[in-house]
């Protein structure tokens, strides 16, 4: 009887030991996967600091005060050329506007932060339109945002800056725009010098354009 109890006790110890080993293995695998995903996410964040990287759609549709994210320092990466449609239905390219600094802004009429920054963009445009090309690009998906909706929004608010439509989502694709507003500042030679995620103020916009115009 004592031998039986002793063997039973040993058996239970072995079972508990095996359970602990299996649990530790599963925990190690999960932690390894977690840290691998975190490392990959960090690499992506470092990469998109060069090109536009917006937030999720939910945060872009939030009408609360948006945060501003800027690249740590100016970059000199060539802007990617893409085609868009102007207000008259003509196809134009980003490169058509090289020769002057460019404000490339991606927006939509349903986006709260986009609507919030537009009066200031329009004000700066009226002051600098002879020296800076403003490309206010409406991200058209054919349902939530259409050319008709975007055009009506601009007309109703009396904005005078040039409006374009990314009907094929070409610009959104090349610049990895997954949230709006996103603003890219481009120099006269077609190089990206700064990127802003979220709405930006008039003072920030003026400061960066003044720096380019003073070169």
Short mmCIF file of C-alpha atoms in Angstrom, two decimals:
data_model
loop_
_atom_site.label_atom_id
_atom_site.label_comp_id
_atom_site.label_asym_id
_atom_site.label_seq_id
_atom_site.Cartn_x
_atom_site.Cartn_y
_atom_site.Cartn_z
CA UNK A 1 0.00 0.00 0.00
CA UNK A 2 2.82 2.39 0.91
CA UNK A 3 4.55 1.54 -2.39
CA UNK A 4 1.33 2.29 -4.26
CA UNK A 5 0.93 5.65 -2.55
CA UNK A 6 4.56 6.49 -3.21
CA UNK A 7 4.23 5.63 -6.92
CA UNK A 8 1.01 7.64 -7.13
CA UNK A 9 2.73 10.64 -5.57
CA UNK A 10 5.61 10.36 -8.03
CA UNK A 11 3.12 10.11 -10.89
CA UNK A 12 1.37 13.31 -9.80
CA UNK A 13 4.69 15.09 -9.49
CA UNK A 14 5.55 14.03 -13.06
CA UNK A 15 2.15 15.22 -14.32
CA UNK A 16 2.58 18.62 -12.66
CA UNK A 17 6.12 18.86 -14.03
CA UNK A 18 4.93 18.11 -17.57
CA UNK A 19 2.15 20.70 -17.25
CA UNK A 20 4.66 23.31 -16.11
CA UNK A 21 6.99 22.49 -19.01
CA UNK A 22 4.15 22.73 -21.55
CA UNK A 23 2.90 25.97 -20.02
CA UNK A 24 6.35 27.51 -20.06
CA UNK A 25 6.81 26.50 -23.71
CA UNK A 26 3.49 28.05 -24.75
CA UNK A 27 4.25 31.22 -22.79
CA UNK A 28 7.69 31.50 -24.41
CA UNK A 29 6.21 31.08 -27.91
CA UNK A 30 3.54 33.71 -27.26
CA UNK A 31 6.04 36.17 -25.84
CA UNK A 32 8.40 35.58 -28.77
CA UNK A 33 5.56 36.23 -31.21
CA UNK A 34 4.52 39.36 -29.31
CA UNK A 35 8.00 40.88 -29.26
CA UNK A 36 8.51 40.00 -32.93
CA UNK A 37 5.30 41.83 -33.81
CA UNK A 38 6.33 44.82 -31.70
CA UNK A 39 9.70 44.98 -33.44
CA UNK A 40 8.04 44.82 -36.85
CA UNK A 41 5.60 47.56 -35.85
CA UNK A 42 8.44 49.79 -34.68
CA UNK A 43 10.25 49.30 -37.99
CA UNK A 44 7.11 50.31 -39.89
CA UNK A 45 6.71 53.43 -37.76
CA UNK A 46 10.30 54.44 -38.48
CA UNK A 47 9.78 53.94 -42.19
CA UNK A 48 6.53 55.88 -42.47
CA UNK A 49 8.04 58.90 -40.75
CA UNK A 50 9.51 59.67 -44.17
CA UNK A 51 6.29 59.32 -46.14
CA UNK A 52 2.71 60.13 -45.15
CA UNK A 53 1.27 57.82 -42.53
CA UNK A 54 -2.11 58.77 -41.25
CA UNK A 55 -4.09 57.35 -38.34
CA UNK A 56 -7.06 55.03 -38.41
CA UNK A 57 -10.28 56.25 -40.03
CA UNK A 58 -12.01 56.50 -36.67
CA UNK A 59 -9.45 58.90 -35.26
CA UNK A 60 -9.41 60.95 -38.46
CA UNK A 61 -13.19 61.35 -38.21
CA UNK A 62 -12.93 62.59 -34.65
CA UNK A 63 -13.87 66.25 -34.41
CA UNK A 64 -11.90 66.76 -31.19
CA UNK A 65 -8.65 68.72 -31.22
CA UNK A 66 -6.27 66.68 -33.41
CA UNK A 67 -2.70 66.03 -32.47
CA UNK A 68 0.19 67.07 -34.69
CA UNK A 69 2.97 64.71 -35.59
CA UNK A 70 5.99 65.94 -37.49
CA UNK A 71 9.11 64.27 -38.74
CA UNK A 72 12.02 64.88 -36.36
CA UNK A 73 13.95 66.75 -39.00
CA UNK A 74 13.48 67.75 -42.66
CA UNK A 75 13.99 64.97 -45.18
CA UNK A 76 15.11 65.17 -48.76
CA UNK A 77 13.36 62.24 -50.38
CA UNK A 78 11.99 62.66 -53.90
CA UNK A 79 8.22 63.00 -53.98
CA UNK A 80 6.39 60.23 -55.84
CA UNK A 81 4.66 61.51 -58.95
CA UNK A 82 1.02 60.57 -59.43
CA UNK A 83 -2.00 61.62 -61.47
CA UNK A 84 -5.16 63.30 -60.21
CA UNK A 85 -8.16 65.11 -61.63
CA UNK A 86 -8.62 68.86 -61.43
CA UNK A 87 -11.93 70.64 -60.87
CA UNK A 88 -12.55 70.74 -64.63
CA UNK A 89 -12.03 67.00 -65.06
CA UNK A 90 -8.57 67.27 -66.58
CA UNK A 91 -5.84 64.79 -65.63
CA UNK A 92 -2.81 66.47 -64.08
CA UNK A 93 0.33 65.21 -62.37
CA UNK A 94 2.10 66.27 -59.21
CA UNK A 95 5.23 66.95 -61.24
CA UNK A 96 3.34 69.56 -63.27
CA UNK A 97 3.64 71.82 -60.24
CA UNK A 98 7.36 71.50 -59.59
CA UNK A 99 9.26 74.78 -59.77
CA UNK A 100 7.57 76.22 -56.69
CA UNK A 101 7.16 74.83 -53.18
CA UNK A 102 4.10 72.58 -52.92
CA UNK A 103 1.56 72.03 -50.17
CA UNK A 104 0.07 68.60 -50.86
CA UNK A 105 -2.93 68.01 -48.62
CA UNK A 106 -5.14 64.91 -48.57
CA UNK A 107 -8.66 65.45 -47.25
CA UNK A 108 -12.35 64.53 -47.52
CA UNK A 109 -15.55 66.45 -46.83
CA UNK A 110 -16.65 64.01 -44.08
CA UNK A 111 -13.39 64.44 -42.12
CA UNK A 112 -13.76 66.69 -39.08
CA UNK A 113 -10.07 67.61 -38.64
CA UNK A 114 -9.81 68.25 -42.41
CA UNK A 115 -12.66 70.74 -42.24
CA UNK A 116 -11.16 72.32 -39.16
CA UNK A 117 -7.85 73.24 -40.81
CA UNK A 118 -9.20 74.38 -44.18
CA UNK A 119 -9.96 78.01 -43.25
CA UNK A 120 -6.32 78.46 -42.26
CA UNK A 121 -5.07 76.73 -45.41
CA UNK A 122 -7.27 79.02 -47.48
CA UNK A 123 -5.91 82.08 -45.67
CA UNK A 124 -2.29 81.07 -46.27
CA UNK A 125 -3.11 80.23 -49.89
CA UNK A 126 -4.51 83.73 -50.50
CA UNK A 127 -1.30 85.24 -49.13
CA UNK A 128 1.20 82.94 -50.89
CA UNK A 129 -0.60 81.70 -54.01
CA UNK A 130 1.88 83.45 -56.32
CA UNK A 131 4.85 81.70 -54.73
CA UNK A 132 3.48 78.35 -53.55
CA UNK A 133 1.38 75.69 -55.29
CA UNK A 134 -1.44 74.38 -53.12
CA UNK A 135 -2.79 70.96 -54.11
CA UNK A 136 -5.81 70.14 -51.95
CA UNK A 137 -6.51 66.55 -52.95
CA UNK A 138 -9.91 65.07 -52.13
CA UNK A 139 -9.74 61.31 -51.55
CA UNK A 140 -12.69 60.07 -53.58
CA UNK A 141 -13.90 56.51 -53.01
CA UNK A 142 -17.15 56.78 -54.97
CA UNK A 143 -19.44 56.23 -51.99
CA UNK A 144 -18.56 57.97 -48.76
CA UNK A 145 -16.73 60.65 -50.72
CA UNK A 146 -17.57 61.65 -54.29
CA UNK A 147 -16.51 64.46 -56.59
CA UNK A 148 -19.98 65.95 -56.17
CA UNK A 149 -19.77 65.92 -52.36
CA UNK A 150 -16.26 67.35 -52.33
CA UNK A 151 -17.07 70.07 -54.86
CA UNK A 152 -20.22 71.09 -52.99
CA UNK A 153 -18.32 71.32 -49.71
CA UNK A 154 -15.69 73.62 -51.23
CA UNK A 155 -18.32 75.78 -52.94
CA UNK A 156 -20.52 76.05 -49.85
CA UNK A 157 -17.58 77.28 -47.78
CA UNK A 158 -16.19 79.65 -50.39
CA UNK A 159 -12.67 78.22 -50.38
CA UNK A 160 -10.46 79.51 -53.18
CA UNK A 161 -7.50 77.13 -53.10
CA UNK A 162 -7.17 74.69 -56.02
CA UNK A 163 -8.98 71.39 -55.46
CA UNK A 164 -8.09 68.07 -57.03
CA UNK A 165 -9.60 64.59 -56.84
CA UNK A 166 -7.75 61.33 -56.29
CA UNK A 167 -10.39 59.28 -58.10
CA UNK A 168 -8.20 56.19 -58.52
CA UNK A 169 -6.68 56.40 -55.02
CA UNK A 170 -3.31 56.63 -56.74
CA UNK A 171 -1.94 59.32 -54.47
CA UNK A 172 -3.31 57.58 -51.39
CA UNK A 173 -1.58 54.37 -52.47
CA UNK A 174 1.81 55.87 -53.29
CA UNK A 175 1.90 57.92 -50.10
CA UNK A 176 0.39 55.23 -47.85
CA UNK A 177 -2.41 57.56 -46.79
CA UNK A 178 -4.63 55.58 -44.44
CA UNK A 179 -5.94 58.53 -42.42
CA UNK A 180 -6.61 62.19 -43.08
CA UNK A 181 -5.79 65.00 -43.07
CA UNK A 182 -2.22 64.42 -44.16
CA UNK A 183 -0.03 67.23 -45.45
CA UNK A 184 3.25 66.87 -47.31
CA UNK A 185 5.51 69.88 -47.81
CA UNK A 186 7.54 69.60 -51.02
CA UNK A 187 10.30 71.92 -52.20
CA UNK A 188 10.50 73.46 -55.66
CA UNK A 189 12.71 70.61 -56.88
CA UNK A 190 10.20 67.92 -55.97
CA UNK A 191 11.72 66.72 -52.69
CA UNK A 192 9.71 65.96 -49.57
CA UNK A 193 10.94 68.17 -46.74
CA UNK A 194 8.26 67.53 -44.13
CA UNK A 195 5.19 65.49 -43.37
CA UNK A 196 2.35 66.22 -40.98
CA UNK A 197 -0.12 63.70 -39.69
CA UNK A 198 -3.28 65.38 -38.48
CA UNK A 199 -4.46 68.96 -38.82
CA UNK A 200 -1.82 71.69 -38.66
CA UNK A 201 -2.07 75.33 -37.66
CA UNK A 202 -1.63 78.40 -39.80
CA UNK A 203 1.54 79.34 -37.92
CA UNK A 204 3.19 75.97 -38.57
CA UNK A 205 2.27 76.08 -42.24
CA UNK A 206 3.57 79.61 -42.67
CA UNK A 207 6.81 78.86 -40.83
CA UNK A 208 7.67 75.94 -43.10
CA UNK A 209 6.73 77.73 -46.30
CA UNK A 210 8.65 80.85 -45.28
CA UNK A 211 11.70 78.65 -44.74
CA UNK A 212 11.40 77.25 -48.27
CA UNK A 213 10.75 80.63 -49.84
CA UNK A 214 13.76 82.08 -48.05
CA UNK A 215 16.18 79.54 -49.54
#
